[in-house]
XYZ file of N, CA and C in Angstrom:
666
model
N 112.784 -156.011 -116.729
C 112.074 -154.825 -117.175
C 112.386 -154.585 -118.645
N 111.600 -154.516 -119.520
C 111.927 -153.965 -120.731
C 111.984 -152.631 -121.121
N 112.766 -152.188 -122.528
C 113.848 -151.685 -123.005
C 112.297 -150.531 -122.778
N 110.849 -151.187 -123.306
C 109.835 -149.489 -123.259
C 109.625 -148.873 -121.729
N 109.626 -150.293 -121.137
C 109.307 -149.623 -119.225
C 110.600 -148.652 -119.165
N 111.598 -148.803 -119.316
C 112.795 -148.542 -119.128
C 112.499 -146.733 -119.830
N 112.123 -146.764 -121.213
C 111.867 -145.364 -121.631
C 111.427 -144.552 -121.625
N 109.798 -144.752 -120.764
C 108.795 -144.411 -120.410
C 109.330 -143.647 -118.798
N 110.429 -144.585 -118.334
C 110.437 -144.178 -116.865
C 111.895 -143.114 -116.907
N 112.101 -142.898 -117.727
C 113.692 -142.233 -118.033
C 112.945 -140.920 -118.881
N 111.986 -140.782 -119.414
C 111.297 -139.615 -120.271
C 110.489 -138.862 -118.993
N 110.450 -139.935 -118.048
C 109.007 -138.879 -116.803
C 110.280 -137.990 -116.211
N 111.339 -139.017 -115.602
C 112.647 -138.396 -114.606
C 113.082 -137.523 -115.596
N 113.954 -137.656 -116.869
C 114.567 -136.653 -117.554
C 113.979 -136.430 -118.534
N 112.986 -135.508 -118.700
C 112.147 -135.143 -119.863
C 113.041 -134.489 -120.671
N 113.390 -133.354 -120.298
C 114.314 -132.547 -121.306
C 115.588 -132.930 -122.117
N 115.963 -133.893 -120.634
C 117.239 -134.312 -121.520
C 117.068 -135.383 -122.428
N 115.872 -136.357 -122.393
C 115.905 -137.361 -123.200
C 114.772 -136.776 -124.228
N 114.162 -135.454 -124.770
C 113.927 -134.929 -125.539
C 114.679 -134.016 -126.512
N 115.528 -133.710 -125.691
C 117.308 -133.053 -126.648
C 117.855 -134.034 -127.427
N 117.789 -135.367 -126.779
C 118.841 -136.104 -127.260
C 118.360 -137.382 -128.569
N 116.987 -137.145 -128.141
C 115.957 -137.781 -129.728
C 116.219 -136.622 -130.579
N 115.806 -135.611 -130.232
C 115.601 -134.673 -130.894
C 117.643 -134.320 -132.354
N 118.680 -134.328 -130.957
C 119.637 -134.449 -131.685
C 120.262 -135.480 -132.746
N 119.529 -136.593 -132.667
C 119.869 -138.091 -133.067
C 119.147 -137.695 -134.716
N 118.618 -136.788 -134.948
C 118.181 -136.984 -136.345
C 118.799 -135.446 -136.866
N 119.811 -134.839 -136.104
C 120.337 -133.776 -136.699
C 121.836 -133.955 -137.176
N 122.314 -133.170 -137.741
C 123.883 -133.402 -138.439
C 125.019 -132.699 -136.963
N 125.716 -132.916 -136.729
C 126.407 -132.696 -135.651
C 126.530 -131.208 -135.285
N 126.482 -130.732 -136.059
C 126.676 -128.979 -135.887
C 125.727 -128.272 -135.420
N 124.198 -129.255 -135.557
C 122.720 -128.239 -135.141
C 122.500 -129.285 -134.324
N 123.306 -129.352 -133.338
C 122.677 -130.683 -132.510
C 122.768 -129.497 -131.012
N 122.064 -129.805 -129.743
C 121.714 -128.729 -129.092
C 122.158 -129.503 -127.594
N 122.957 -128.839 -126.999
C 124.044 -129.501 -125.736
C 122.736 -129.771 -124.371
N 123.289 -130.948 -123.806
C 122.154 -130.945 -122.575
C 122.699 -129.762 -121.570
N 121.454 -129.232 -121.222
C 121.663 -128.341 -120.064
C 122.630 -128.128 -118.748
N 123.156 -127.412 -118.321
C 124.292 -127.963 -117.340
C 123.645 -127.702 -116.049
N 121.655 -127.332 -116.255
C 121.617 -127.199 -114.599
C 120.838 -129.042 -114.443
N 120.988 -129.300 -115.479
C 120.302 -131.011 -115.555
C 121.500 -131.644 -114.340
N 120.424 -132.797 -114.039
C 120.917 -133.950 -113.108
C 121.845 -134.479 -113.470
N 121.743 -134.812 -114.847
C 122.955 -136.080 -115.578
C 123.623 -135.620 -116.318
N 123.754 -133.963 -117.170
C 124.526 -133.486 -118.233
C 125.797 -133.898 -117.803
N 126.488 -134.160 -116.266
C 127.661 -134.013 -116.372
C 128.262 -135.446 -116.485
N 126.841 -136.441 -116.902
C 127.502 -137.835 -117.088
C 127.827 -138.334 -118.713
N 127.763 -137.255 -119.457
C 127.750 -138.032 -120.526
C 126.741 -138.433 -121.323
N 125.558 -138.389 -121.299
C 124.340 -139.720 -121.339
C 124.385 -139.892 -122.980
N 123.810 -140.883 -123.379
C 123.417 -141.135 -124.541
C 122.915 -142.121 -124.990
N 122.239 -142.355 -126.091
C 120.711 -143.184 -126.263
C 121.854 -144.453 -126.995
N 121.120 -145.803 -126.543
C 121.225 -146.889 -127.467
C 120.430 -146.960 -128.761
N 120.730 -148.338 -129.119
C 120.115 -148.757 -130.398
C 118.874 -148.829 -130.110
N 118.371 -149.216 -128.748
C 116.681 -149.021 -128.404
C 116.235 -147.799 -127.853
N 116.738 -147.055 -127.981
C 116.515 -145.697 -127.188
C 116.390 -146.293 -125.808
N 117.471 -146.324 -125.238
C 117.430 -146.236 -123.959
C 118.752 -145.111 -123.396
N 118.431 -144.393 -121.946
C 119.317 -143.629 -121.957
C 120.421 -144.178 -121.128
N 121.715 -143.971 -121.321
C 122.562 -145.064 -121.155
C 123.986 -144.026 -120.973
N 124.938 -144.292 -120.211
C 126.704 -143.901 -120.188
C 127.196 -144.733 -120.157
N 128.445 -144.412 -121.050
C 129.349 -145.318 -121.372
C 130.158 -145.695 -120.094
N 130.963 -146.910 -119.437
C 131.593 -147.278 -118.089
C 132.928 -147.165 -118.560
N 133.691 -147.584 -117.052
C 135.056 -147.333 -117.383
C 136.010 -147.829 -118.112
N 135.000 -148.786 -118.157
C 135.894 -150.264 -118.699
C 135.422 -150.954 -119.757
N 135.126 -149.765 -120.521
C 134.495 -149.977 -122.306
C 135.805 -150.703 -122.949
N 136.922 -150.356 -122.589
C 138.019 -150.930 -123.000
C 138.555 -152.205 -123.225
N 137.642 -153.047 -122.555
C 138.453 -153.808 -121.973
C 137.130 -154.992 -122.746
N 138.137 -155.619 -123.795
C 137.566 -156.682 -125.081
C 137.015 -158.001 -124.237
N 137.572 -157.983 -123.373
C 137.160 -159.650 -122.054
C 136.165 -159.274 -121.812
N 135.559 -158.353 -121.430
C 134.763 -158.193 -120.577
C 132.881 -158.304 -120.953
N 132.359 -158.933 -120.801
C 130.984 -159.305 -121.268
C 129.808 -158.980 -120.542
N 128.764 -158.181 -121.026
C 127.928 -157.822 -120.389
C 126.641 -158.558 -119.577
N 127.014 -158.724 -118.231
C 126.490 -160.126 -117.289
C 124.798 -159.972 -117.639
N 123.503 -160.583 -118.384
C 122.376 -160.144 -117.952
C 121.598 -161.380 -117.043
N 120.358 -160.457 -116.489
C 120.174 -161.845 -115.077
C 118.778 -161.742 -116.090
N 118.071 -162.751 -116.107
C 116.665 -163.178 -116.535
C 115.478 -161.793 -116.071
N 114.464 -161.462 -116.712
C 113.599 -160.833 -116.346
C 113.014 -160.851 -114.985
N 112.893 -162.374 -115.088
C 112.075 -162.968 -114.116
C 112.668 -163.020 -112.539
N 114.088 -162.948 -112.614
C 114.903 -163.312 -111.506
C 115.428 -161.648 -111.088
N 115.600 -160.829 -111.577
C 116.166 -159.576 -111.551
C 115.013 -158.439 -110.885
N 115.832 -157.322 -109.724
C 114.727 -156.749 -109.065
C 114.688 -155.742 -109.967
N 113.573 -154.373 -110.196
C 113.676 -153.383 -110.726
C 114.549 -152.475 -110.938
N 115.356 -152.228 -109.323
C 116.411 -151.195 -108.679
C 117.323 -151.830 -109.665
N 117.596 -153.727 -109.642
C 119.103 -153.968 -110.987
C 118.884 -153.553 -112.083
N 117.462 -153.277 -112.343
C 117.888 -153.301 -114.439
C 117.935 -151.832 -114.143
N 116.968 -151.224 -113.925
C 116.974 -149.552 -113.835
C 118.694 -149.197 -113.706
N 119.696 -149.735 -112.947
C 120.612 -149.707 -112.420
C 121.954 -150.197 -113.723
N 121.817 -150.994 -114.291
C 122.224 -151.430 -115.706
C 121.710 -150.703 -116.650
N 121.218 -149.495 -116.782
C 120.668 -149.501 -117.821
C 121.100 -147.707 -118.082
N 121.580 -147.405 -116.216
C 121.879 -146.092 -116.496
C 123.449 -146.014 -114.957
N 124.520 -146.133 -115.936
C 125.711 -146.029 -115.122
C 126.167 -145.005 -114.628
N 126.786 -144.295 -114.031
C 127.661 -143.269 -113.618
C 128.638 -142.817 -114.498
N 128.923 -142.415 -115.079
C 130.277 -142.005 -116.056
C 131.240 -141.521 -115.704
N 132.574 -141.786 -116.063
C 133.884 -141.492 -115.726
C 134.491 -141.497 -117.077
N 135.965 -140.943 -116.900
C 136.527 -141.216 -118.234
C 137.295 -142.388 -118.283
N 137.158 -142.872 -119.297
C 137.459 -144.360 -119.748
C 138.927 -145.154 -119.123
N 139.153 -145.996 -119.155
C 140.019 -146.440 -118.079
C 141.147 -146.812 -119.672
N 142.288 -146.214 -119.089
C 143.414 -146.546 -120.609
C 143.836 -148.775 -120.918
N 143.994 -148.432 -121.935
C 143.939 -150.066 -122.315
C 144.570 -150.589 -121.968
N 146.013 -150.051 -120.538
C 146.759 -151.195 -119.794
C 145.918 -151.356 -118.738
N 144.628 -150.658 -117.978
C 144.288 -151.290 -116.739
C 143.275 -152.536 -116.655
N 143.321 -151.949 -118.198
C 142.138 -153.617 -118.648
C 142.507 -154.317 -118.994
N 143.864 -154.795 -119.356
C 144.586 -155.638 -120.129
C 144.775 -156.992 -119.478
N 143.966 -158.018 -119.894
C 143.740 -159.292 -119.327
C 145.512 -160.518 -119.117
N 145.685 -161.337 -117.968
C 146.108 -162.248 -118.829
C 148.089 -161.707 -118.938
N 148.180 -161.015 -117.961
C 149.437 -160.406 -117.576
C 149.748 -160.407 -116.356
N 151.323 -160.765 -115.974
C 151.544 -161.025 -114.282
C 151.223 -159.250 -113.738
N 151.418 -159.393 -112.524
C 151.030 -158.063 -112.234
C 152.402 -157.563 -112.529
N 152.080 -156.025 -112.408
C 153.359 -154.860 -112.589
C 153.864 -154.775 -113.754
N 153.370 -156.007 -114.967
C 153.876 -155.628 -116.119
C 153.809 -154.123 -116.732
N 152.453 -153.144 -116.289
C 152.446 -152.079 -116.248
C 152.339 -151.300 -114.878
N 153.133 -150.471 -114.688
C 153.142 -150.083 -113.249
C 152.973 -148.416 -113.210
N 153.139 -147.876 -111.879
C 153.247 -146.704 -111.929
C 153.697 -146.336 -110.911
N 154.390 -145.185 -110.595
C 155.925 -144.983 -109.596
C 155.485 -143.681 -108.929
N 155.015 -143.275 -107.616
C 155.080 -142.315 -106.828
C 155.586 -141.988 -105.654
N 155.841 -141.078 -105.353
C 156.933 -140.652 -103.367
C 155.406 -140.577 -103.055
N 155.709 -140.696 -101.370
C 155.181 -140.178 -100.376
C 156.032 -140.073 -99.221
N 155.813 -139.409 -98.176
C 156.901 -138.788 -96.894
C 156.805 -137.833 -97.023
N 158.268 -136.816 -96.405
C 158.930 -137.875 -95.788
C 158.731 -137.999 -94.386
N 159.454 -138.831 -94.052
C 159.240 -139.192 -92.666
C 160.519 -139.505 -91.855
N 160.554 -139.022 -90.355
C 161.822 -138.680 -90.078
C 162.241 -140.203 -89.287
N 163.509 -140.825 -89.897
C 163.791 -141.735 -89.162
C 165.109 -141.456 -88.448
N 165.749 -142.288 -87.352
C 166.211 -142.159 -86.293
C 167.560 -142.668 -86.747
N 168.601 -142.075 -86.977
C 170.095 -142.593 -87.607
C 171.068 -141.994 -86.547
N 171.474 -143.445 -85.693
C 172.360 -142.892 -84.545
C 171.751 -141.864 -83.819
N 172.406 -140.711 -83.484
C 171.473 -139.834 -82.330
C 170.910 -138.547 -83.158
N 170.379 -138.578 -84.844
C 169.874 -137.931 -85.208
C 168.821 -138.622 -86.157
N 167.644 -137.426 -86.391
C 166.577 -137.852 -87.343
C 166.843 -137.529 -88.889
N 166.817 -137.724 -89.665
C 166.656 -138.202 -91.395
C 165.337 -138.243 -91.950
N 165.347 -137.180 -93.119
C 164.697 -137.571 -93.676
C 164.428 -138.911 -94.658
N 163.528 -139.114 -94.632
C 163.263 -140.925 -95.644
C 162.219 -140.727 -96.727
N 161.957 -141.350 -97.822
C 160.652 -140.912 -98.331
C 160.174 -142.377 -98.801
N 159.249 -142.629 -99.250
C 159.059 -144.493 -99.851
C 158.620 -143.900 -101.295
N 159.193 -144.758 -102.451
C 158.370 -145.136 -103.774
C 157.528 -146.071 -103.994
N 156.455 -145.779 -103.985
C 155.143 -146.592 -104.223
C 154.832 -147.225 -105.587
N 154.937 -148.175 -105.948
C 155.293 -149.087 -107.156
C 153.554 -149.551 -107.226
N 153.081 -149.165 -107.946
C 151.684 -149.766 -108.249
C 151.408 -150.408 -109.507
N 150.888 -152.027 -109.469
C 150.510 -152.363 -110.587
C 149.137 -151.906 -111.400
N 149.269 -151.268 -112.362
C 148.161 -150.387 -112.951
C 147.327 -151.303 -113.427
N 146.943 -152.370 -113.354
C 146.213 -153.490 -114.055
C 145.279 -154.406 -112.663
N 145.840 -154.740 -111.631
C 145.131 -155.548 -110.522
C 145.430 -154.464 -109.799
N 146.085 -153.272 -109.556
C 146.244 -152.079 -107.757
C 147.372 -152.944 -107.195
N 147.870 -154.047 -107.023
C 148.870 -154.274 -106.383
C 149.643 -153.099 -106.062
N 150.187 -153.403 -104.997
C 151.212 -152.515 -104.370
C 152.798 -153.177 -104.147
N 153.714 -152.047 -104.826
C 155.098 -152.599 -103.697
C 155.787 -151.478 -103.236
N 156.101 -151.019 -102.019
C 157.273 -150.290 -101.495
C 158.476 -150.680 -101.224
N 159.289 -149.080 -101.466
C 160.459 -149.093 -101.306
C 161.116 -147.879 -100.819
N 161.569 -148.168 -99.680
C 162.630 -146.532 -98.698
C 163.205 -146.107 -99.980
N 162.887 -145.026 -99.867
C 163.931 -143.957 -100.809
C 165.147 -143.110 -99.745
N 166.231 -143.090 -100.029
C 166.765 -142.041 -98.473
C 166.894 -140.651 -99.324
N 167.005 -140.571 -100.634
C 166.718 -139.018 -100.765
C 166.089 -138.880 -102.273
N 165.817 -137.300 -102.582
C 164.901 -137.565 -103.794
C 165.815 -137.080 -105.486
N 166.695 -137.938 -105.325
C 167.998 -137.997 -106.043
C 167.442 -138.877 -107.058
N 168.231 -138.826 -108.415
C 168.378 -139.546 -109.510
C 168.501 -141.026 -109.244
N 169.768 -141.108 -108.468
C 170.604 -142.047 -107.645
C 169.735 -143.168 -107.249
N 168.720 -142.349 -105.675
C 168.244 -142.972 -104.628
C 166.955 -143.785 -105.951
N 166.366 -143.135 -106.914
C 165.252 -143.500 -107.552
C 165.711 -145.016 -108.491
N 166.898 -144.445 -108.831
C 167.357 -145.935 -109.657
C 167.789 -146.630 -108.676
N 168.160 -146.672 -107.521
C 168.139 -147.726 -106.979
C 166.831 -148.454 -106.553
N 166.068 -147.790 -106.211
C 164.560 -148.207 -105.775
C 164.167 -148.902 -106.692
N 164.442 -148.562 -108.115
C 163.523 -149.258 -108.968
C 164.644 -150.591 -109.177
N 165.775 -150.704 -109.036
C 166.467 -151.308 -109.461
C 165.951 -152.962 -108.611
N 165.423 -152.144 -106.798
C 165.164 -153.314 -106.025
C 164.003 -153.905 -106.291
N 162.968 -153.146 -106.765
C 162.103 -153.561 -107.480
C 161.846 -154.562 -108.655
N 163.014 -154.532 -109.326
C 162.749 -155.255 -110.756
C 163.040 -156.466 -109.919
N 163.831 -156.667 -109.077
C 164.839 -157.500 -108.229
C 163.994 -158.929 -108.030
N 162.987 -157.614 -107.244
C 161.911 -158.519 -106.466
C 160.391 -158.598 -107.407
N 159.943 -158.055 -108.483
C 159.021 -158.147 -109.139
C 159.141 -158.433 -110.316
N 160.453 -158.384 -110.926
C 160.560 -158.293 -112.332
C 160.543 -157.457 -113.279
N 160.883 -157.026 -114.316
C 160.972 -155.304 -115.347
C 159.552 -155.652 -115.411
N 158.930 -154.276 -115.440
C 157.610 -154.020 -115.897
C 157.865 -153.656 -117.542
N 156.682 -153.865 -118.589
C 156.262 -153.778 -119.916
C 156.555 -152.412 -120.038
N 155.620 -151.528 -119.312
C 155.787 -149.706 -119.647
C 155.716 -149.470 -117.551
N 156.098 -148.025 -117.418
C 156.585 -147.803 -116.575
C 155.332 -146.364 -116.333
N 155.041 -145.527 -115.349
C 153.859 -144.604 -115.744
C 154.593 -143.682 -114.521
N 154.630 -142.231 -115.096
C 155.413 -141.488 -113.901
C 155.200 -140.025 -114.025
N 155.043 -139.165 -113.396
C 155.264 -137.750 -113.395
C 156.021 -137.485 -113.988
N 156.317 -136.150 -114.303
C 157.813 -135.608 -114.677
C 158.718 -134.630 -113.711
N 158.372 -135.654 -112.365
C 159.858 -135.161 -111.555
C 161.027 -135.323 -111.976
N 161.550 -134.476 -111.656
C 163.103 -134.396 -112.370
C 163.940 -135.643 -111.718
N 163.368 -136.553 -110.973
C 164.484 -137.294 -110.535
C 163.801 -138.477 -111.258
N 162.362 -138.631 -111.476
C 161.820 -140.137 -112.394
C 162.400 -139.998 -114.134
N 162.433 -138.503 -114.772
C 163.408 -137.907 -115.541
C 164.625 -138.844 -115.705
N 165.484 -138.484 -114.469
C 166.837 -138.504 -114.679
C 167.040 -140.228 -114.658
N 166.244 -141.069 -113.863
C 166.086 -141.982 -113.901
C 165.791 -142.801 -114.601
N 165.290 -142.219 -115.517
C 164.883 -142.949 -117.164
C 166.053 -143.093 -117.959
N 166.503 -141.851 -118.261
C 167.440 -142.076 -119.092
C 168.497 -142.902 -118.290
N 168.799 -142.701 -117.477
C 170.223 -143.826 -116.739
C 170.049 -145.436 -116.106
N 168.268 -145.687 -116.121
C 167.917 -146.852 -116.613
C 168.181 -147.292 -117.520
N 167.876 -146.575 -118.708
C 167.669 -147.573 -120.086
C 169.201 -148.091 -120.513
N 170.244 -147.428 -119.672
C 171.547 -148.318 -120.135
C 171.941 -149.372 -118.929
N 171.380 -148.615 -117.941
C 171.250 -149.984 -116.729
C 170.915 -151.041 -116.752
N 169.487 -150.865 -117.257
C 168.830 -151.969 -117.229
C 169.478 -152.869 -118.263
N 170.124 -152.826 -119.740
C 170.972 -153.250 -120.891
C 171.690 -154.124 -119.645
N 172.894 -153.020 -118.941
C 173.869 -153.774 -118.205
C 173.280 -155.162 -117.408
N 172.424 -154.743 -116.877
C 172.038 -156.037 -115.978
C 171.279 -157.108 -116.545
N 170.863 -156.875 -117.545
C 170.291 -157.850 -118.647
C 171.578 -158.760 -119.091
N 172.511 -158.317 -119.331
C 173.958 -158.949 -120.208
C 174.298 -159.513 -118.338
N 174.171 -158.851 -117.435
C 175.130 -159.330 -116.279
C 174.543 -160.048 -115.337
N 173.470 -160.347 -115.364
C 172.596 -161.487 -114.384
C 171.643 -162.182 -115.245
N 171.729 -162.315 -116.847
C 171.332 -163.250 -117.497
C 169.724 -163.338 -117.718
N 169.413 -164.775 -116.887
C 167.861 -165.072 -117.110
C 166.915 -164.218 -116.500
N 167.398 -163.659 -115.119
C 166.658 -163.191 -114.488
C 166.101 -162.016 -114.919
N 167.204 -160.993 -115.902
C 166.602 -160.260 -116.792
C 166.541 -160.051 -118.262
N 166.403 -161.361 -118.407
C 166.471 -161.795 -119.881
C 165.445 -160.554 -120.769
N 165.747 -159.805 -121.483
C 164.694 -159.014 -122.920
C 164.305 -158.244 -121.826
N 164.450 -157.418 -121.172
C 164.209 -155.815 -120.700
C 164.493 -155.015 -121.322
N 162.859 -154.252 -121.428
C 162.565 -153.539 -122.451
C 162.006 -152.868 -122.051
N 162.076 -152.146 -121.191
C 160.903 -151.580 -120.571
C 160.820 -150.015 -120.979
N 159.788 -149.820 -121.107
C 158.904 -148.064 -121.763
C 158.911 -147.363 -120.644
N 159.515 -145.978 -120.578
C 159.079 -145.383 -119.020
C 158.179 -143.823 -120.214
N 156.850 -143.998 -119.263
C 155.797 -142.893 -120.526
C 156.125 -141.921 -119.117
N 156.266 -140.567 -119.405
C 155.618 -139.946 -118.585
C 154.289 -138.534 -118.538
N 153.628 -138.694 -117.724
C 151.965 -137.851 -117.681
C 152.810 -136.280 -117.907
N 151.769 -135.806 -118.322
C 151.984 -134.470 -119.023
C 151.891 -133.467 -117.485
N 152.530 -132.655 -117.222
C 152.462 -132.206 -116.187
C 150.682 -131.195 -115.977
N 150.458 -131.521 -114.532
C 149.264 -131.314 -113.622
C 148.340 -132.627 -114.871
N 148.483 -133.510 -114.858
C 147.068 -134.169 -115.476
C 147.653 -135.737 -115.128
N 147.359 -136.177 -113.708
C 147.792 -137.470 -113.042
C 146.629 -138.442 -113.609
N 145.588 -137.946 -114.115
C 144.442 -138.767 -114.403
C 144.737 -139.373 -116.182
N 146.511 -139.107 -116.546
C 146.593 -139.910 -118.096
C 147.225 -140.924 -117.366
N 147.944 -141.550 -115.956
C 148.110 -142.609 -115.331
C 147.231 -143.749 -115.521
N 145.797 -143.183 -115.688
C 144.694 -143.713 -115.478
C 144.102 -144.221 -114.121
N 144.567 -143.658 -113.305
C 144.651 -144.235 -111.683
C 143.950 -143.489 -110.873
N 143.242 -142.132 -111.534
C 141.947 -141.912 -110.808
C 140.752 -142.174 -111.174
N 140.161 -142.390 -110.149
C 139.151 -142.857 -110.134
C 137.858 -141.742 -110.121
């Protein structure tokens, strides 16, 4: 389908909004006039290409590998190009989940869930697991936490590096125990670098943490 079928059929569906947005394209930013918020698509973002077509940016604008697949005119149904030509919008995916060409977990991200009561001799315990996610492929790794201590967290991560290796940057809330865990990593991790050698040869690892209530600078919602 071409770029005019394409404009012709995007001016019948969104008249207004793709008349705001010609209309704004030849104004200076300050007299430019917002799409409507009882519109269909205002809350996607939209905005015109180099051919005037109406178009949102994807999640994964980020991400320099990535090449835009096109199928032949001739071979492609209407529903695909119409469909390419106008995406869904989200906010942009941060430049470690696109980051090509890295084992997994090099960037990760660290959350509880539980707890859950397990059975110790003739009483129940609380337990909780840390959920180790690679922010780049979703991989997953768990690990029992037995309480939500400084302690119990550096050890978790400690079994982690064990079995996965130090991650590049580290991505975490600011619970006071992923907190306390940072700082008493970064001389840990030194120690075990000098004391088991290759296995943790140059650990270096970044622990960032998200600004409190805003889990979506993780980049892990969707």
């Amino acid at each position: 389908m071409s770029a005019v079928k394409i404009r012709i059929a995007q001016s019948e569906c969104y008249a207004d909004e793709v008349a705001t947005m010609n209309r704004n394209v030849r104004l200076p930013p300050e007299y430019r006039k917002a799409l409507s918020r009882s519109g269909s698509i205002a809350t996607l973002s939209p905005m015109l290409d180099d051919r005037g077509v109406l178009r949102v940016d994807g999640r994964i604008a980020a991400a320099d590998y990535v090449k835009r697949y096109e199928v032949p005119d001739n071979l492609a149904s209407p529903d695909h190009q119409l469909a390419t030509e106008l995406i869904p919008s989200k906010i942009s995916m941060p430049w470690f989940r696109t980051t090509p060409f890295v084992r997994p977990f090099t960037f990760s991200g660290i959350d509880y869930f539980g707890p859950y009561l397990v059975k110790v001799g003739c009483s129940a315990v609380k337990r909780w697991v840390a959920i180790f996610t690679c922010l780049t492929v979703r991989a997953i790794h768990l690990q029992a936490v037995h309480s939500l201590t400084t302690d119990s967290c550096k050890k978790a991560v400690r079994r982690f590096v064990a079995r996965r290796g130090a991650p590049k940057e580290v991505y975490t809330d600011n619970g006071t125990n992923f907190v306390g865990a940072s700082r008493e990593l970064e001389q840990e991790l030194r120690d075990i670098n000098r004391a088991l050698g290759s296995t943790f040869t140059d650990i270096d690892t970044l622990w960032r943490f998200n600004p409190p209530s805003a889990p979506h600078m993780g980049g892990c919602v969707r």
